[in-house]
Short mmCIF file of C-alpha atoms in Angstrom, two decimals:
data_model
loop_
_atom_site.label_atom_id
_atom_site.label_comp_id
_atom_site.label_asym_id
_atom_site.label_seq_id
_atom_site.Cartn_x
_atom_site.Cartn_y
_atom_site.Cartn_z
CA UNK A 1 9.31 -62.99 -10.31
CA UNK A 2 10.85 -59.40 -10.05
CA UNK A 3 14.49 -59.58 -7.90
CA UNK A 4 14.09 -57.46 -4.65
CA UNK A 5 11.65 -55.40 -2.93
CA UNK A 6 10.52 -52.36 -1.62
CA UNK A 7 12.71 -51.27 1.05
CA UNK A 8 10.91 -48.15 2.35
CA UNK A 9 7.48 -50.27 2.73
CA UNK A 10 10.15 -52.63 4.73
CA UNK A 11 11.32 -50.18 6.87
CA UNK A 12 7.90 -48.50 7.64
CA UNK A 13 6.57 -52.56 8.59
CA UNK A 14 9.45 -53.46 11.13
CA UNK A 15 9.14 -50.29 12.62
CA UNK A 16 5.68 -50.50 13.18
CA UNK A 17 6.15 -54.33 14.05
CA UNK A 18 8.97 -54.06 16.41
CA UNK A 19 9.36 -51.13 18.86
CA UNK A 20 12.98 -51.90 19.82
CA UNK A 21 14.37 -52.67 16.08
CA UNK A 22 12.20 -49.79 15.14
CA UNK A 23 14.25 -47.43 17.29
CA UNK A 24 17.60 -48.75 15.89
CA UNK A 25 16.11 -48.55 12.30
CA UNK A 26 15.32 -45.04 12.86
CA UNK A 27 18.88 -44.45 14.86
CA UNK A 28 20.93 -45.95 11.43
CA UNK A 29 18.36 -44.38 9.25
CA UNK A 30 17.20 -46.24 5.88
CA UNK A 31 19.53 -48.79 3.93
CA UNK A 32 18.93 -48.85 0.38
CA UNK A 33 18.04 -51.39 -2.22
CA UNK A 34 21.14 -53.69 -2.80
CA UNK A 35 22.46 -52.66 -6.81
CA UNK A 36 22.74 -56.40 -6.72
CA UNK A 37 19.61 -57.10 -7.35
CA UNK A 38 19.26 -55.68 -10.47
CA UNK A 39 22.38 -57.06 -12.04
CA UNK A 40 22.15 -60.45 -14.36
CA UNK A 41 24.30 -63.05 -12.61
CA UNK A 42 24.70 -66.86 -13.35
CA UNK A 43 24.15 -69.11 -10.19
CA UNK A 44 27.02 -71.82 -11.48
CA UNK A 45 29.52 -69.46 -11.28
CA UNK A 46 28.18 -67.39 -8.45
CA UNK A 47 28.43 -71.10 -6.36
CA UNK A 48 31.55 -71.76 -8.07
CA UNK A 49 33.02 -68.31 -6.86
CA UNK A 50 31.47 -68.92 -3.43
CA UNK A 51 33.51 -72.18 -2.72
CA UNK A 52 36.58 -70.19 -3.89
CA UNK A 53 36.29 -67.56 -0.79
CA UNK A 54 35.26 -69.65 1.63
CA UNK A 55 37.65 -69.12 4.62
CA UNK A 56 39.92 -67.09 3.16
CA UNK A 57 40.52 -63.08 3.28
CA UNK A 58 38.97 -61.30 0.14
CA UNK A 59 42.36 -60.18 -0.78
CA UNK A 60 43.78 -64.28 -1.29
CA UNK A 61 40.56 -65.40 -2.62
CA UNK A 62 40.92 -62.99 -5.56
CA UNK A 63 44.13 -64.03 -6.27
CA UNK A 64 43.09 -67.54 -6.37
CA UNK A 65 40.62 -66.77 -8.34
CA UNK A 66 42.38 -64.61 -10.48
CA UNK A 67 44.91 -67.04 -11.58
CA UNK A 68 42.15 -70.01 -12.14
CA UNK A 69 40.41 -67.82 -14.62
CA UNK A 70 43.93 -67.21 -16.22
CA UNK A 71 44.53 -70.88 -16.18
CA UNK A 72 41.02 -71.59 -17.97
CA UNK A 73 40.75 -68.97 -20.27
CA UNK A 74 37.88 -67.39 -19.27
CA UNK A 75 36.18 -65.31 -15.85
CA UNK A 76 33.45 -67.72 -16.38
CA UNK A 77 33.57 -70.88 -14.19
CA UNK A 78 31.06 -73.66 -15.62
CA UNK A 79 31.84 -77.48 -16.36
CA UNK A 80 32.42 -76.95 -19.98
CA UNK A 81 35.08 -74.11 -19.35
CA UNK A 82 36.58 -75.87 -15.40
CA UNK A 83 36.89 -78.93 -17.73
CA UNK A 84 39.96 -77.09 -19.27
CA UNK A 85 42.40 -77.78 -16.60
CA UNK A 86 42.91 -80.80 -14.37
CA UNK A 87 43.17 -80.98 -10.45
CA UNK A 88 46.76 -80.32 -10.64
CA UNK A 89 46.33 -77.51 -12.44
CA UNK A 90 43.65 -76.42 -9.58
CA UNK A 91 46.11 -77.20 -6.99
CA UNK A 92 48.84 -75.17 -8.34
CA UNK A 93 46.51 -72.31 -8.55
CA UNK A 94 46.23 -72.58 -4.99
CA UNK A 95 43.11 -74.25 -4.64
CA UNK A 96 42.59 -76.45 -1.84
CA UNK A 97 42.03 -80.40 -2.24
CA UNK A 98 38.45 -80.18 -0.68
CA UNK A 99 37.64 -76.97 -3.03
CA UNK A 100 39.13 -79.13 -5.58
CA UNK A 101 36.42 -81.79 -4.99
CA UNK A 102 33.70 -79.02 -4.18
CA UNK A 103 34.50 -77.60 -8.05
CA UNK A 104 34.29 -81.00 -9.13
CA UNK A 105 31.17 -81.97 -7.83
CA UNK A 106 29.28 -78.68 -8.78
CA UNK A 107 30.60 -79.05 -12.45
CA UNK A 108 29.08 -82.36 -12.53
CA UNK A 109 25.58 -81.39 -11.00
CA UNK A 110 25.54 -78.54 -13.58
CA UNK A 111 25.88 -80.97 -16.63
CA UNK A 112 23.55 -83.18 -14.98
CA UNK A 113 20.53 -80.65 -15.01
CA UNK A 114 20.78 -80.22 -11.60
CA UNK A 115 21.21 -76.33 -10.59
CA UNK A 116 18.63 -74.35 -11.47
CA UNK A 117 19.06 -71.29 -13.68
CA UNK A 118 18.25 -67.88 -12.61
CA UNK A 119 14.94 -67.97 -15.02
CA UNK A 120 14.08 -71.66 -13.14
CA UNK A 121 15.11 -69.41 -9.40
CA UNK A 122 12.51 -66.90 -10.57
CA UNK A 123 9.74 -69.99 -10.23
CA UNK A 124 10.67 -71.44 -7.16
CA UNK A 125 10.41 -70.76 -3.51
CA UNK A 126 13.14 -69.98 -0.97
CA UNK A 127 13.27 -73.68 0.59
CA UNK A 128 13.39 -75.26 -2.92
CA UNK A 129 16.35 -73.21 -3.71
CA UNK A 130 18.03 -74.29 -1.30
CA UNK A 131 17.03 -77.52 -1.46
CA UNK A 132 18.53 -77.93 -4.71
CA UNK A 133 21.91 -76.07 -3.90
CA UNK A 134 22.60 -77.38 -0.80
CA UNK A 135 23.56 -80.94 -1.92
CA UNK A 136 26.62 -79.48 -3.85
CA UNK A 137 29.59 -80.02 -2.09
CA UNK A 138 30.96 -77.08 -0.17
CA UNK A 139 27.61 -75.47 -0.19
CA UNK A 140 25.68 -74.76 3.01
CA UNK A 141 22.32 -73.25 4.24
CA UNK A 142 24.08 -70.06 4.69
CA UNK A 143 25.92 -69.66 1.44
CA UNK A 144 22.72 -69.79 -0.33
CA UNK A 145 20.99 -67.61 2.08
CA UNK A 146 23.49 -65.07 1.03
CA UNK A 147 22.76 -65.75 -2.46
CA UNK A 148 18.77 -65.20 -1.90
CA UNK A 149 19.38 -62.11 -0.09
CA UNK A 150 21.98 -60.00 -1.77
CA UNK A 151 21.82 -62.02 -5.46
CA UNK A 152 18.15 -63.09 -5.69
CA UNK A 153 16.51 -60.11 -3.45
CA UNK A 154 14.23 -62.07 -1.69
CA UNK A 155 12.81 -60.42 1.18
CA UNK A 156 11.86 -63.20 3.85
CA UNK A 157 15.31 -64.71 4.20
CA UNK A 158 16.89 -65.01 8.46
CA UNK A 159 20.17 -66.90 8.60
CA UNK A 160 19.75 -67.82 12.09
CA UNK A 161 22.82 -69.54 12.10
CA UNK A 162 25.15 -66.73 11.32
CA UNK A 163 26.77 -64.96 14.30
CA UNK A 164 26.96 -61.37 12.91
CA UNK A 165 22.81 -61.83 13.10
CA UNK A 166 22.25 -63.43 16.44
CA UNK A 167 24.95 -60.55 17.79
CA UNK A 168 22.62 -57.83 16.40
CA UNK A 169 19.44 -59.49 17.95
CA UNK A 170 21.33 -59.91 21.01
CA UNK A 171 21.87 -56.21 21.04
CA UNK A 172 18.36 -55.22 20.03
CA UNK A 173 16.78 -57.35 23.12
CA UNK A 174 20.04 -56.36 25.51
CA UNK A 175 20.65 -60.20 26.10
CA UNK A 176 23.87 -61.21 28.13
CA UNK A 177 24.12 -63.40 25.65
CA UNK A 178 23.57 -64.10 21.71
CA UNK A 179 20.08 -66.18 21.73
CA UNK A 180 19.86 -69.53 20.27
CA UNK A 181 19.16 -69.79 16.57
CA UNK A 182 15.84 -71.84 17.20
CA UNK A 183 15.14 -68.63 19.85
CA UNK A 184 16.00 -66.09 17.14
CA UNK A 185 13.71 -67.83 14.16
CA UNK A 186 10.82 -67.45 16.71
CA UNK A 187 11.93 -64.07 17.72
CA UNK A 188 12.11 -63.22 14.08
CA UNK A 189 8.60 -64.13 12.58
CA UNK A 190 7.61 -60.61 13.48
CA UNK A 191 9.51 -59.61 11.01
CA UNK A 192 8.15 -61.04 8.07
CA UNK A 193 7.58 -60.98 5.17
CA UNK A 194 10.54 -58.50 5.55
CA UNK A 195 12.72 -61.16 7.34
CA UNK A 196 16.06 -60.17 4.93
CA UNK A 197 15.83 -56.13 5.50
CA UNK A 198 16.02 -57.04 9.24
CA UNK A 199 18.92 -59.09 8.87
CA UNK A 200 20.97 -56.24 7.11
CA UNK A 201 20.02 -53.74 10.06
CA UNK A 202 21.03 -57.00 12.55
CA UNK A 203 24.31 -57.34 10.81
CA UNK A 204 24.69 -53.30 11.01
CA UNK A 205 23.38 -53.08 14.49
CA UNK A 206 26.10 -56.03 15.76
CA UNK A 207 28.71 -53.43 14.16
CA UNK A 208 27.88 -50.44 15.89
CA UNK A 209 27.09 -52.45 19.27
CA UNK A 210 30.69 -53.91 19.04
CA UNK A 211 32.32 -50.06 17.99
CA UNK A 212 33.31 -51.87 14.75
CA UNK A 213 33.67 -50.75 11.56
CA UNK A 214 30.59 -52.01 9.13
CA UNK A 215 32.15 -55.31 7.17
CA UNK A 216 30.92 -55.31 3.89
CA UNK A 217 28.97 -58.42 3.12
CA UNK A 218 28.29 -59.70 -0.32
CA UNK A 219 27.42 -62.88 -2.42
CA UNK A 220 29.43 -64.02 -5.26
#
């Protein structure tokens, strides 16, 4: 299965699906195809990097994860190469105890067989990736949302859950308030099969609806 999708067909279908996102669409004009998706990437250490910035500003994270890959030897994290130092170790480099454990636990998955590589991805569906990820400590739904969408390209992905997305529906319906994420998942079947190119323009439109600065989002 190619990575990504055609995001000019996507814009032309939720503007012909959606008045109201249509005219915000056409206000923020066209976003293009995430670089992302054409770039190899290894799931292990994408998850492993993942845990590392959760809850912390990009700035610490890197420095965390700066001085782990000094510790280890390598800017690969995998169970063979994590195996290298020992919680201490972890600790000093400023990794927390439950990121400790979360490390831990995806290292041993990955020499059990149990996370999919990104040729095994290619075969599966959305739910089934997450299925399989989500069990790893200190990964949720959303973390591997953000890996579908901005890793994997896959063009029917809504994280109702996140807030930066339920702020840009709110905006697009002029709701006093940010709609349920049950609410928004109906709301948002419209919008398939192009489900993920909405979410960019709902993250985008929750920016400009706020006077904020776009915040760059990424995965891995």
């Amino acid at each position: 299965m190619a990575r990504g999708f055609d995001v000019e067909e996507a814009f032309a279908h939720l503007c012909k699906r959606d008045r109201k996102l249509g005219a915000w669409l056409r206000r923020l004009g066209p976003i293009e195809a995430n670089p992302q998706w054409r770039k190899p990437f290894d799931p292990v250490d994408a998850l492993a990097r993942a845990i590392l910035y959760q809850q912390l500003s990009g700035k610490a994270a890197a420095t965390i994860v700066g001085r782990v890959e000094t510790a280890i030897g390598s800017d690969r994290f995998h169970c063979d190469t994590l195996a290298r130092i020992d919680d201490a170790t972890l600790r000093g480099c400023g990794v927390s105890g439950n990121k400790t454990l979360a490390l831990r636990d995806l290292a041993r998955r990955e020499e059990a067989g149990e996370i999919p590589s990104l040729r095994r991805m290619a075969t599966m569906s959305d739910d089934a990736i997450v299925a399989a990820l989500v069990p790893v400590r200190g990964i949720g739904r959303w973390t591997v949302e953000m890996m579908l969408m901005f890793r994997l390209g896959r063009p029917d992905v809504l994280p109702i859950d996140d807030l930066g997305i339920r702020k840009g529906a709110q905006a697009v319906d002029k709701l006093d308030a940010m709609p349920a994420p049950k609410a928004l998942a109906a709301r948002g079947e419209r919008w398939g099969p192009y489900r993920s190119y909405a979410s960019f323009y709902l993250w985008r439109i929750a920016d400009a609806a706020a006077g904020a600065k776009p915040v760059k989002r990424s995965q891995g």
